[in-house]
Short mmCIF file of C-alpha atoms in Angstrom, two decimals:
data_model
loop_
_atom_site.label_atom_id
_atom_site.label_comp_id
_atom_site.label_asym_id
_atom_site.label_seq_id
_atom_site.Cartn_x
_atom_site.Cartn_y
_atom_site.Cartn_z
CA MET A 1 0.98 -25.24 -16.15
CA ALA A 2 -2.56 -24.60 -14.96
CA THR A 3 -2.52 -27.96 -13.22
CA LEU A 4 0.73 -27.13 -11.48
CA ARG A 5 -0.69 -23.82 -10.38
CA ARG A 6 -3.84 -25.47 -9.05
CA LEU A 7 -1.72 -27.91 -7.07
CA ARG A 8 -0.22 -24.99 -5.19
CA GLN A 9 -3.46 -23.12 -4.57
CA VAL A 10 -5.18 -23.00 -1.23
CA PRO A 11 -8.73 -22.00 -0.36
CA ARG A 12 -9.00 -18.28 0.28
CA HIS A 13 -8.97 -17.25 3.92
CA LEU A 14 -8.95 -13.88 5.63
CA LEU A 15 -7.45 -12.58 8.83
CA VAL A 16 -8.53 -9.19 10.14
CA CYS A 17 -6.33 -7.67 12.85
CA GLU A 18 -7.60 -4.69 14.77
CA LYS A 19 -5.99 -2.66 17.51
CA SER A 20 -7.79 -0.32 19.85
CA ASN A 21 -8.34 0.50 23.51
CA PHE A 22 -11.24 -0.52 25.72
CA GLY A 23 -11.53 3.03 26.97
CA ASP A 24 -12.16 4.34 23.47
CA ASP A 25 -15.82 5.28 23.06
CA LYS A 26 -15.81 4.14 19.47
CA SER A 27 -14.35 0.75 20.31
CA ARG A 28 -16.39 -1.91 18.58
CA HIS A 29 -15.46 -4.81 20.77
CA ARG A 30 -18.91 -5.17 22.33
CA HIS A 31 -20.66 -4.96 19.00
CA LEU A 32 -18.41 -7.57 17.40
CA VAL A 33 -18.86 -9.99 20.28
CA GLU A 34 -22.63 -9.49 20.39
CA THR A 35 -23.11 -9.98 16.66
CA HIS A 36 -21.23 -13.27 16.51
CA TYR A 37 -24.22 -15.35 17.42
CA HIS A 38 -23.43 -19.04 17.42
CA ASN A 39 -20.42 -19.78 19.55
CA TYR A 40 -19.17 -23.31 20.13
CA ARG A 41 -15.98 -22.88 22.06
CA VAL A 42 -14.69 -20.12 24.30
CA SER A 43 -11.23 -20.37 25.80
CA PHE A 44 -8.96 -18.03 27.63
CA LEU A 45 -5.33 -18.15 28.63
CA ILE A 46 -3.82 -16.20 31.51
CA PRO A 47 -0.03 -16.29 31.80
CA GLU A 48 1.55 -16.14 35.26
CA CYS A 49 -1.61 -17.39 36.90
CA GLY A 50 -2.02 -20.63 38.78
CA ILE A 51 -5.57 -20.39 40.05
CA LEU A 52 -8.49 -18.49 38.61
CA SER A 53 -9.97 -15.68 40.66
CA LYS A 54 -13.32 -16.27 42.35
CA GLU A 55 -15.14 -13.94 39.97
CA LEU A 56 -13.74 -15.57 36.86
CA LYS A 57 -14.40 -19.02 38.17
CA SER A 58 -18.01 -18.25 39.00
CA LEU A 59 -18.53 -16.65 35.57
CA VAL A 60 -17.12 -19.74 33.91
CA MET A 61 -19.20 -22.14 35.95
CA GLU A 62 -22.38 -20.14 35.41
CA THR A 63 -22.11 -19.70 31.67
CA GLY A 64 -25.73 -20.64 31.41
CA ALA A 65 -27.59 -23.65 30.13
CA TYR A 66 -28.61 -24.32 26.58
CA TYR A 67 -31.39 -26.56 25.37
CA PHE A 68 -31.77 -29.39 22.92
CA VAL A 69 -35.05 -30.22 21.20
CA LYS A 70 -35.55 -33.09 18.80
CA ASN A 71 -37.78 -33.04 15.74
CA LEU A 72 -39.14 -29.58 16.27
CA PRO A 73 -41.36 -28.55 13.36
CA LEU A 74 -40.36 -25.22 11.88
CA HIS A 75 -43.84 -23.75 12.18
CA GLU A 76 -43.41 -23.72 15.98
CA LEU A 77 -40.85 -20.96 15.60
CA ILE A 78 -43.20 -18.62 13.77
CA THR A 79 -46.17 -18.83 16.14
CA GLN A 80 -47.29 -15.60 17.79
CA GLU A 81 -46.84 -17.16 21.20
CA PHE A 82 -43.23 -18.13 20.57
CA ILE A 83 -42.37 -14.72 19.16
CA ASN A 84 -44.01 -12.88 22.06
CA THR A 85 -42.57 -15.10 24.76
CA PHE A 86 -39.00 -15.51 23.57
CA VAL A 87 -38.06 -13.44 20.55
CA LYS A 88 -39.46 -10.14 21.83
CA GLU A 89 -38.49 -10.66 25.47
CA GLY A 90 -34.73 -10.92 25.48
CA SER A 91 -32.47 -12.60 22.90
CA CYS A 92 -33.38 -15.97 21.55
CA TYR A 93 -30.84 -18.04 19.63
CA ALA A 94 -31.44 -21.29 17.79
CA LEU A 95 -29.35 -23.44 15.47
CA SER A 96 -30.22 -26.73 13.84
CA TYR A 97 -28.15 -29.52 15.30
CA ASN A 98 -26.21 -32.09 13.31
CA THR A 99 -26.88 -30.45 9.97
CA ASN A 100 -23.89 -29.77 7.75
CA ILE A 101 -24.16 -26.37 6.10
CA ASP A 102 -22.53 -27.67 2.91
CA GLU A 103 -24.77 -30.73 2.54
CA ASP A 104 -28.01 -30.41 4.50
CA ASN A 105 -30.72 -27.89 5.15
CA THR A 106 -29.81 -25.66 8.06
CA VAL A 107 -31.91 -23.27 10.12
CA ALA A 108 -30.84 -20.56 12.52
CA LEU A 109 -32.69 -18.00 14.61
CA LEU A 110 -30.88 -14.76 15.37
CA PRO A 111 -31.64 -12.57 18.39
CA ASN A 112 -32.88 -9.74 16.17
CA GLY A 113 -35.77 -11.99 15.16
CA LYS A 114 -34.47 -13.13 11.80
CA LEU A 115 -35.07 -16.76 10.93
CA ILE A 116 -32.45 -17.87 8.41
CA LEU A 117 -33.00 -20.99 6.35
CA SER A 118 -30.19 -22.38 4.22
CA LEU A 119 -31.80 -24.91 1.92
CA ASP A 120 -30.75 -27.09 -0.97
CA LYS A 121 -32.36 -26.44 -4.36
CA ASP A 122 -35.10 -29.07 -4.15
CA THR A 123 -36.23 -28.12 -0.66
CA TYR A 124 -36.19 -24.45 -1.56
CA GLU A 125 -38.41 -25.02 -4.56
CA GLU A 126 -40.74 -27.19 -2.53
CA THR A 127 -41.24 -24.59 0.19
CA GLY A 128 -42.45 -22.06 -2.34
CA LEU A 129 -40.98 -19.14 -0.41
CA GLN A 130 -38.98 -16.19 -1.64
CA GLY A 131 -35.25 -16.37 -1.07
CA HIS A 132 -31.98 -15.66 -2.82
CA PRO A 133 -29.15 -17.90 -4.02
CA SER A 134 -26.19 -18.42 -1.76
CA ARG A 135 -23.27 -16.06 -2.44
CA TYR A 136 -20.93 -19.01 -2.65
CA SER A 137 -22.86 -21.12 -5.07
CA GLY A 138 -20.50 -21.33 -7.97
CA ARG A 139 -21.83 -21.74 -11.48
CA LYS A 140 -24.62 -24.14 -10.59
CA ILE A 141 -26.73 -22.78 -7.76
CA MET A 142 -27.32 -25.51 -5.23
CA LYS A 143 -28.02 -23.50 -2.08
CA PHE A 144 -30.67 -20.90 -1.35
CA ILE A 145 -31.10 -18.65 1.64
CA ILE A 146 -34.50 -17.57 2.96
CA SER A 147 -34.59 -14.86 5.58
CA ILE A 148 -37.81 -14.34 7.54
CA ASP A 149 -38.14 -11.35 9.84
CA LEU A 150 -40.21 -12.59 12.76
CA MET A 151 -40.45 -9.19 14.44
CA ASP A 152 -41.90 -7.70 11.30
CA LEU A 153 -44.26 -10.63 10.82
CA SER A 154 -45.62 -10.49 14.33
CA PHE A 155 -47.17 -7.11 13.62
CA LYS A 156 -48.96 -8.36 10.54
CA LEU A 157 -50.34 -11.72 11.47
CA ASP A 158 -53.20 -11.58 9.03
CA SER A 159 -50.99 -10.52 6.13
CA LYS A 160 -50.65 -12.66 3.03
CA LYS A 161 -46.97 -13.08 3.73
CA TYR A 162 -47.53 -14.67 7.11
CA GLU A 163 -50.27 -16.87 5.71
CA ARG A 164 -48.01 -18.11 2.96
CA ILE A 165 -45.12 -18.84 5.31
CA SER A 166 -47.46 -20.58 7.71
CA TRP A 167 -48.97 -22.65 4.90
CA SER A 168 -45.53 -23.55 3.60
CA PHE A 169 -44.26 -24.73 6.98
CA LYS A 170 -47.42 -26.55 7.97
CA GLU A 171 -48.69 -28.06 4.74
CA LYS A 172 -46.55 -27.52 1.67
CA LYS A 173 -43.19 -28.61 3.05
CA PRO A 174 -43.27 -29.32 6.77
CA LEU A 175 -39.65 -29.28 7.89
CA LYS A 176 -38.45 -30.67 11.19
CA PHE A 177 -35.04 -30.19 12.77
CA ASP A 178 -33.21 -30.96 15.95
CA PHE A 179 -32.43 -27.60 17.51
CA LEU A 180 -29.95 -26.13 19.93
CA LEU A 181 -31.70 -23.29 21.73
CA ALA A 182 -30.57 -20.59 24.11
CA TRP A 183 -32.36 -17.62 25.56
CA HIS A 184 -30.95 -14.59 27.29
CA HIS A 185 -33.39 -12.50 29.25
CA THR A 186 -33.32 -10.15 32.18
CA GLY A 187 -36.46 -11.40 33.92
CA VAL A 188 -36.83 -14.37 36.19
CA GLY A 189 -38.06 -17.75 35.09
CA ASP A 190 -35.27 -19.87 33.72
CA SER A 191 -37.57 -22.76 33.06
CA ALA A 192 -39.77 -20.92 30.57
CA MET A 193 -38.16 -22.66 27.61
CA MET A 194 -38.33 -26.06 29.26
CA SER A 195 -42.03 -25.76 29.90
CA TYR A 196 -42.80 -24.27 26.47
CA PHE A 197 -41.27 -27.15 24.55
CA SER A 198 -42.03 -29.86 27.08
CA SER A 199 -44.13 -31.75 24.54
CA TYR A 200 -41.08 -32.12 22.31
CA GLY A 201 -38.86 -33.68 24.94
CA ILE A 202 -36.61 -30.69 25.50
CA GLN A 203 -33.41 -31.34 27.41
CA GLU A 204 -31.27 -28.88 29.29
CA HIS A 205 -27.50 -29.06 28.91
CA GLN A 206 -24.68 -27.31 30.68
CA PRO A 207 -21.58 -26.24 28.74
CA LYS A 208 -18.52 -28.39 29.38
CA VAL A 209 -15.72 -26.66 31.23
CA ALA A 210 -12.11 -27.80 31.14
CA MET A 211 -9.44 -26.04 33.18
CA SER A 212 -5.75 -26.75 33.28
CA THR A 213 -2.51 -25.18 34.35
CA MET A 214 0.65 -25.33 32.29
CA THR A 215 4.10 -24.87 33.71
CA GLU A 216 7.20 -23.44 32.03
CA LEU A 217 5.24 -22.22 29.06
CA GLN A 218 7.01 -20.33 26.27
CA CYS A 219 4.99 -17.23 25.43
CA PRO A 220 5.59 -14.79 22.61
CA VAL A 221 6.53 -11.23 23.50
CA LEU A 222 3.97 -8.72 22.26
CA GLN A 223 3.81 -4.96 22.09
CA SER A 224 0.34 -3.49 21.91
CA SER A 225 1.38 -0.65 19.62
CA GLU A 226 3.09 -2.93 17.09
CA LEU A 227 0.16 -4.53 15.28
CA ARG A 228 2.45 -5.85 12.55
CA GLY A 229 4.99 -7.15 15.01
CA LYS A 230 8.54 -5.87 15.16
CA PRO A 231 11.30 -8.27 14.11
CA GLY A 232 13.44 -8.94 17.14
CA ALA A 233 11.19 -7.06 19.53
CA ALA A 234 7.62 -8.26 19.25
CA CYS A 235 5.60 -10.98 17.55
CA SER A 236 2.82 -10.39 15.05
CA PRO A 237 -0.85 -11.28 15.62
CA GLY A 238 -0.67 -14.10 13.08
CA GLU A 239 2.20 -15.74 14.93
CA LEU A 240 0.34 -15.34 18.20
CA LEU A 241 -2.77 -16.97 16.74
CA ASP A 242 -0.80 -20.01 15.61
CA TRP A 243 0.98 -20.21 18.95
CA LEU A 244 -2.37 -20.16 20.75
CA GLY A 245 -3.55 -23.00 18.56
CA ALA A 246 -0.42 -24.96 19.39
CA VAL A 247 -0.92 -24.41 23.13
CA PHE A 248 -4.55 -25.49 23.06
CA SER A 249 -3.69 -28.53 20.96
CA ASN A 250 -0.88 -29.48 23.36
CA ALA A 251 1.79 -29.30 20.69
CA LYS A 252 5.44 -29.16 21.65
CA LEU A 253 6.73 -25.61 21.43
CA ASN A 254 10.48 -26.03 21.46
CA ASN A 255 11.46 -28.41 18.71
CA GLU A 256 14.94 -28.25 17.25
CA SER A 257 15.20 -27.15 13.66
CA ASN A 258 16.72 -30.51 12.72
CA ASN A 259 14.01 -32.59 14.40
CA PHE A 260 12.57 -35.22 12.08
CA ILE A 261 9.05 -35.14 13.50
CA SER A 262 8.37 -31.46 13.92
CA THR A 263 10.25 -28.20 13.60
CA TYR A 264 7.57 -26.01 15.11
CA CYS A 265 8.68 -23.69 17.85
CA CYS A 266 7.32 -20.72 19.69
CA PRO A 267 7.59 -17.49 17.70
CA GLN A 268 10.53 -15.31 18.72
CA PRO A 269 11.09 -13.21 20.73
CA SER A 270 9.60 -15.26 23.53
CA THR A 271 9.71 -15.51 27.26
CA VAL A 272 9.09 -18.41 29.61
CA VAL A 273 6.33 -18.06 32.18
CA ALA A 274 6.35 -20.19 35.27
CA LYS A 275 2.70 -21.13 35.00
CA ALA A 276 -0.33 -20.31 32.90
CA CYS A 277 -4.01 -20.98 33.35
CA LEU A 278 -6.06 -22.33 30.46
CA CYS A 279 -9.80 -22.67 30.50
CA THR A 280 -12.12 -23.90 27.76
CA ILE A 281 -15.91 -23.85 27.68
CA THR A 282 -17.73 -25.80 24.95
CA GLY A 283 -21.41 -25.83 24.17
CA PHE A 284 -23.90 -23.38 22.73
CA ILE A 285 -22.61 -20.23 24.36
CA LEU A 286 -24.41 -16.90 24.46
CA PRO A 287 -22.61 -13.77 23.22
CA GLU A 288 -23.90 -11.94 26.31
CA LYS A 289 -21.93 -14.30 28.52
CA ILE A 290 -18.84 -13.83 26.40
CA CYS A 291 -19.19 -10.06 26.90
CA LEU A 292 -19.25 -10.58 30.65
CA LEU A 293 -16.19 -12.78 30.43
CA LEU A 294 -14.39 -10.18 28.34
CA GLU A 295 -15.21 -7.45 30.85
CA GLN A 296 -14.00 -9.59 33.71
CA LEU A 297 -10.73 -10.30 31.90
CA CYS A 298 -10.27 -6.55 31.34
CA ARG A 299 -10.72 -6.06 35.06
CA TYR A 300 -7.99 -8.66 35.65
CA PHE A 301 -5.46 -5.86 35.29
CA ASP A 302 -7.12 -3.57 37.83
CA GLU A 303 -4.54 -4.84 40.26
CA PRO A 304 -0.89 -5.12 39.24
CA LYS A 305 -0.24 -8.51 37.69
CA LEU A 306 2.81 -10.28 36.34
CA ALA A 307 1.09 -11.18 33.09
CA PRO A 308 1.61 -8.65 30.27
CA TRP A 309 -1.52 -9.81 28.44
CA VAL A 310 -4.32 -12.36 28.49
CA THR A 311 -6.18 -13.90 25.56
CA LEU A 312 -9.79 -14.81 24.95
CA SER A 313 -10.61 -16.91 21.87
CA VAL A 314 -14.03 -17.77 20.55
CA GLN A 315 -14.83 -20.28 17.85
CA GLY A 316 -18.14 -20.31 16.02
CA PHE A 317 -20.18 -23.28 14.93
CA ALA A 318 -18.82 -24.53 11.62
CA ASP A 319 -22.37 -25.21 10.40
CA SER A 320 -23.98 -21.91 11.28
CA PRO A 321 -25.47 -20.15 8.22
CA VAL A 322 -24.16 -16.80 9.47
CA SER A 323 -20.84 -15.62 10.84
CA TRP A 324 -21.09 -11.99 12.05
CA ARG A 325 -24.42 -10.17 11.83
CA GLU A 326 -26.17 -11.71 8.84
CA ASN A 327 -23.06 -12.30 6.77
CA GLU A 328 -23.40 -15.63 5.03
CA HIS A 329 -21.13 -18.38 6.26
CA GLY A 330 -20.26 -21.52 4.34
CA PHE A 331 -18.12 -24.59 4.68
CA GLN A 332 -15.67 -25.29 1.90
CA LYS A 333 -12.73 -27.29 3.25
CA GLY A 334 -13.23 -25.92 6.73
CA GLY A 335 -15.97 -23.87 8.36
CA GLU A 336 -13.87 -21.75 10.63
CA HIS A 337 -15.05 -18.37 11.82
CA LEU A 338 -13.31 -17.41 14.98
CA TYR A 339 -12.01 -14.40 16.83
CA ASN A 340 -9.40 -13.79 19.44
CA PHE A 341 -8.86 -10.91 21.87
CA VAL A 342 -5.45 -10.08 23.29
CA ILE A 343 -6.04 -7.86 26.31
CA PHE A 344 -3.00 -5.88 27.39
CA ASN A 345 -2.40 -4.56 30.86
CA ASN A 346 -2.86 -0.97 29.71
CA GLN A 347 -6.40 -1.68 28.41
CA ASP A 348 -5.22 -1.79 24.82
CA TYR A 349 -6.44 -4.77 22.91
CA TRP A 350 -5.88 -6.64 19.70
CA LEU A 351 -8.75 -8.36 17.99
CA GLN A 352 -8.09 -10.97 15.33
CA MET A 353 -11.01 -12.29 13.30
CA ALA A 354 -10.42 -15.20 10.98
CA VAL A 355 -12.71 -16.68 8.36
CA GLY A 356 -12.39 -19.33 5.70
CA ALA A 357 -13.22 -19.56 2.03
CA ASN A 358 -17.00 -19.25 1.88
CA ASP A 359 -17.22 -16.26 4.16
CA ASP A 360 -17.56 -12.53 3.86
CA CYS A 361 -14.90 -10.31 5.35
CA PRO A 362 -15.58 -9.84 9.08
CA PRO A 363 -17.07 -6.42 9.85
CA MET B 1 -5.60 13.91 28.94
CA VAL B 2 -5.39 11.14 26.48
CA HIS B 3 -6.12 12.10 22.90
CA LEU B 4 -7.92 9.35 21.14
CA LYS B 5 -7.16 9.33 17.48
CA HIS B 6 -9.52 7.28 15.48
CA LEU B 7 -8.09 5.93 12.28
CA ALA B 8 -10.97 4.07 10.72
CA GLU B 9 -10.06 1.78 7.86
CA ARG B 10 -13.43 0.58 6.75
CA LEU B 11 -13.63 -2.04 4.07
CA PRO B 12 -16.59 -2.80 1.79
CA LEU B 13 -18.47 -5.16 4.02
CA GLY B 14 -19.25 -8.45 2.41
CA GLY B 15 -18.70 -7.08 -1.04
CA GLY B 16 -17.15 -8.77 -3.98
CA GLY B 17 -17.87 -12.34 -3.10
CA PRO B 18 -15.11 -14.83 -2.55
CA GLY B 19 -12.51 -12.78 -4.30
CA LEU B 20 -12.89 -9.86 -1.92
CA GLY B 21 -12.61 -7.35 -4.70
CA GLY B 22 -11.61 -3.85 -3.90
CA SER B 23 -10.31 -4.33 -0.39
CA ARG B 24 -6.86 -3.80 0.87
CA SER B 25 -4.90 -6.92 1.37
CA GLU B 26 -1.43 -7.65 2.52
CA ARG B 27 0.69 -10.67 2.55
CA GLU B 28 1.73 -11.42 6.04
CA LEU B 29 5.41 -12.03 6.38
CA GLY B 30 5.35 -13.99 9.59
CA GLY B 31 7.81 -16.58 10.59
CA VAL B 32 10.06 -17.74 13.32
CA GLY B 33 13.17 -15.62 13.81
CA LEU B 34 16.38 -17.44 13.06
CA VAL B 35 18.11 -16.25 16.21
CA PRO B 36 16.18 -17.13 19.35
CA ALA B 37 16.34 -13.76 21.10
CA ARG B 38 15.01 -13.92 24.65
CA ALA B 39 13.26 -10.77 25.81
CA VAL B 40 12.27 -10.68 29.46
CA GLN B 41 9.17 -8.67 29.95
CA SER B 42 7.57 -8.15 33.30
CA GLY B 43 3.88 -7.50 33.32
CA LEU B 44 4.21 -5.37 36.42
CA GLU B 45 5.67 -2.65 34.24
CA LYS B 46 2.74 -1.34 32.29
CA MET B 47 3.22 -0.80 28.59
CA PRO B 48 4.13 2.82 27.75
CA ALA B 49 0.79 4.61 27.44
CA PRO B 50 0.07 4.74 23.74
CA ALA B 51 -2.10 7.17 21.87
CA ALA B 52 -4.70 4.36 21.68
CA THR B 53 -5.00 4.64 17.95
CA TYR B 54 -7.40 2.43 16.10
CA GLU B 55 -5.82 0.36 13.38
CA ARG B 56 -7.19 -2.35 11.16
CA ILE B 57 -5.33 -4.59 8.75
CA VAL B 58 -6.95 -7.19 6.53
CA TYR B 59 -4.73 -10.02 5.38
CA LYS B 60 -5.80 -12.16 2.46
CA ASN B 61 -4.36 -15.68 2.52
CA PRO B 62 -1.83 -14.82 5.21
CA SER B 63 -1.14 -18.29 6.54
CA GLU B 64 2.08 -19.80 5.32
CA HIS B 65 0.96 -23.13 6.68
CA HIS B 66 -2.13 -25.23 6.63
CA TYR B 67 -3.08 -27.58 9.40
CA MET B 68 -4.80 -30.95 9.12
CA LYS B 69 -6.25 -33.17 11.78
CA ILE B 70 -6.10 -36.72 10.46
CA CYS B 71 -6.62 -40.23 11.67
CA LEU B 72 -5.22 -43.47 10.28
CA GLU B 73 -7.58 -46.41 10.13
CA PHE B 74 -6.54 -49.98 9.51
CA GLN B 75 -8.79 -52.68 8.27
CA GLU B 76 -7.47 -55.09 10.90
CA HIS B 77 -7.06 -54.25 14.54
CA GLY B 78 -3.93 -54.21 16.56
CA VAL B 79 -1.67 -52.37 14.17
CA GLY B 80 0.39 -49.70 15.86
CA LEU B 81 2.80 -47.09 14.64
CA ASN B 82 5.03 -44.83 16.62
CA VAL B 83 5.41 -41.21 15.59
CA THR B 84 8.54 -41.81 13.53
CA GLN B 85 6.90 -44.59 11.53
CA PHE B 86 3.87 -42.37 11.06
CA LYS B 87 6.00 -39.56 9.66
CA GLN B 88 7.82 -42.02 7.44
CA LEU B 89 4.46 -43.22 6.14
CA LEU B 90 3.41 -39.66 5.27
CA ILE B 91 6.66 -39.03 3.45
CA SER B 92 6.38 -42.26 1.50
CA ALA B 93 2.79 -41.34 0.53
CA LEU B 94 4.04 -38.03 -0.86
CA LYS B 95 6.92 -39.76 -2.62
CA ASP B 96 4.69 -42.39 -4.24
CA LEU B 97 2.45 -39.81 -5.79
CA PHE B 98 4.66 -36.80 -6.40
CA GLY B 99 8.24 -37.97 -6.24
CA GLU B 100 11.37 -37.12 -4.30
CA VAL B 101 11.06 -33.35 -4.44
CA ASP B 102 7.63 -33.25 -2.86
CA ALA B 103 8.58 -35.92 -0.37
CA ALA B 104 10.86 -33.24 1.04
CA LEU B 105 8.04 -30.75 1.61
CA PRO B 106 8.29 -29.18 5.05
CA LEU B 107 5.82 -31.30 6.97
CA ASP B 108 5.50 -31.34 10.77
CA ILE B 109 3.55 -33.60 13.06
CA LEU B 110 2.52 -31.21 15.81
CA THR B 111 0.68 -33.76 17.92
CA TYR B 112 0.38 -37.52 17.70
CA GLU B 113 -1.68 -40.03 19.65
CA GLU B 114 -0.50 -43.57 19.28
CA GLU B 115 -3.65 -45.14 20.71
CA THR B 116 -5.98 -43.57 18.18
CA LEU B 117 -3.37 -43.06 15.41
CA SER B 118 -4.53 -39.48 15.06
CA ALA B 119 -2.33 -36.49 14.47
CA ILE B 120 -2.30 -32.79 13.71
CA LEU B 121 -0.08 -31.98 10.76
CA ARG B 122 1.40 -28.73 9.60
CA ILE B 123 2.27 -28.34 5.93
CA CYS B 124 3.40 -25.33 3.97
CA SER B 125 0.43 -23.87 2.13
CA SER B 126 1.80 -24.56 -1.33
CA GLY B 127 2.06 -28.26 -0.47
CA PHE B 128 -1.39 -28.57 1.08
CA VAL B 129 -3.18 -29.96 -1.97
CA ARG B 130 -0.34 -32.37 -2.70
CA LEU B 131 -0.29 -33.70 0.84
CA TRP B 132 -4.05 -34.17 0.95
CA SER B 133 -4.09 -36.00 -2.36
CA SER B 134 -1.23 -38.26 -1.20
CA LEU B 135 -3.13 -39.11 1.96
CA THR B 136 -6.23 -39.89 -0.05
CA LEU B 137 -4.42 -42.29 -2.34
CA LEU B 138 -2.48 -44.17 0.31
CA GLY B 139 -3.97 -47.63 0.60
CA SER B 140 -1.68 -49.81 2.61
CA TYR B 141 1.14 -49.91 5.11
CA LYS B 142 3.45 -52.92 5.16
CA GLY B 143 0.90 -54.95 3.27
CA LYS B 144 -1.97 -54.08 5.62
CA LYS B 145 -4.90 -52.16 4.21
CA CYS B 146 -5.42 -48.75 5.71
CA ALA B 147 -6.90 -45.35 4.96
CA PHE B 148 -6.38 -41.83 6.18
CA ARG B 149 -9.43 -39.99 7.43
CA VAL B 150 -9.17 -36.21 7.27
CA ILE B 151 -11.19 -34.89 10.16
CA GLN B 152 -10.55 -31.17 9.98
CA VAL B 153 -8.43 -28.79 7.97
CA SER B 154 -7.79 -25.11 8.45
CA PRO B 155 -5.22 -22.44 7.74
CA PHE B 156 -5.59 -21.45 11.41
CA LEU B 157 -4.32 -23.87 14.01
CA LEU B 158 -6.64 -22.36 16.59
CA ALA B 159 -9.60 -23.65 14.60
CA LEU B 160 -8.38 -27.22 15.09
CA SER B 161 -8.58 -27.03 18.86
CA GLY B 162 -12.33 -27.53 18.64
CA ASN B 163 -14.66 -29.19 16.16
CA SER B 164 -18.30 -28.19 16.46
CA ARG B 165 -19.28 -31.20 14.36
CA GLU B 166 -18.13 -33.35 17.24
CA LEU B 167 -20.63 -31.86 19.69
CA VAL B 168 -22.46 -34.88 21.04
CA LEU B 169 -25.59 -34.51 23.09
CA ASP B 170 -26.99 -37.54 24.89
#
């Protein structure tokens, strides 16, 4: 019987649905966007829209470059110069590239100055640094997390702690990773990062943008006040999330219930829109840019529009060691941690945050 | 004047580990309505101004379906299947391992690309493990050796629209 039960089990996943209004002072939308640090894919969908407005288009095209450095030794990220130039001036983000969080050692730098290392047991023991076991270890602990506060360290450069970390990264266990880097700052000088890491062959990359227009698209009917949906009147956030996935995957939305191949259809009640604009940006995208995009989409309804709502979805890197804030993120069967805004024309919004098995509940 | 009521439903953040002990959870009863009711809604009419109340619901294991992005690889080149043959192959894989009853599990092929033999599948959550194990153990099609590669799985279809592990930098 236990075997039969296990055959029907699925990995635990969570979906948090929130409803609020952008005009509410206590609305946490900015905070939640800004604390989701490593974003891989940002996409938005605007029903009843054929061409993007000038402002939106320029925002999308100027999402900002990110950088790629190969074989960067870890001790370069704890130098006083690096901390003063990038970590203290603006928000610096880094994530090790091509490292699987469930198999390899992974490193991430958060804009608050925390350097997070997710290491396997052997590497952790070889570094000789203080950390804690991963929350999702199971019975045998195979993963350890070390968290180094660079802001705190930079004030005590001659402390024993800094000496030990420095010794560990330079002599005891010199670790090297390929990194994706991004830096948000208010000053001028976009090439500061390029010149700082020029000896490591740093490359600049632009996020990829894909825009398309769909015609005769079936869209679910939503009511901003009905967060659980209303049978016959409005769809629920879960149905909307699946529908969005189907649209972005180009699945057919109007299959018959007796179709052999697929019976998926748009959740009911639904309406058909003449055209809809889809845009996807992929790369290493800064939360600050996503905030700007969100604000611009809110302003979409400043003038009367046919669309009742627009959506903005953001997907995080599956191999990031953190999801929101410093919540640990893991990869069991899938490493999803994503969120989706539904912005209504009355400035109400829905926010859905979804995480997989080895993840804490989104804040 | 708009009164802003703030109903905070805070949950223990990150507490309880994978089991999410102590938090509220609800089973989502989503699903497609049986009668396709068409509601015409014009965006020009603004939604009735609500009281802008804050509400938060946490669903644990809400998805009734799981989604898999898979790819079929053959040992030899030049073997092609159309979508119907592909679906038939999936059903026969389920039947070989689990029998007639599980061969009738509600399984949908949401997208299919004949050139790359890759597809996005939708399976009811209770049949997810059985489908994956059937795909793993399928070894041949019409005498030709083949294997299914599972590229991505998720209970959220939106997660399958992008795979950060496929980010390639030159």
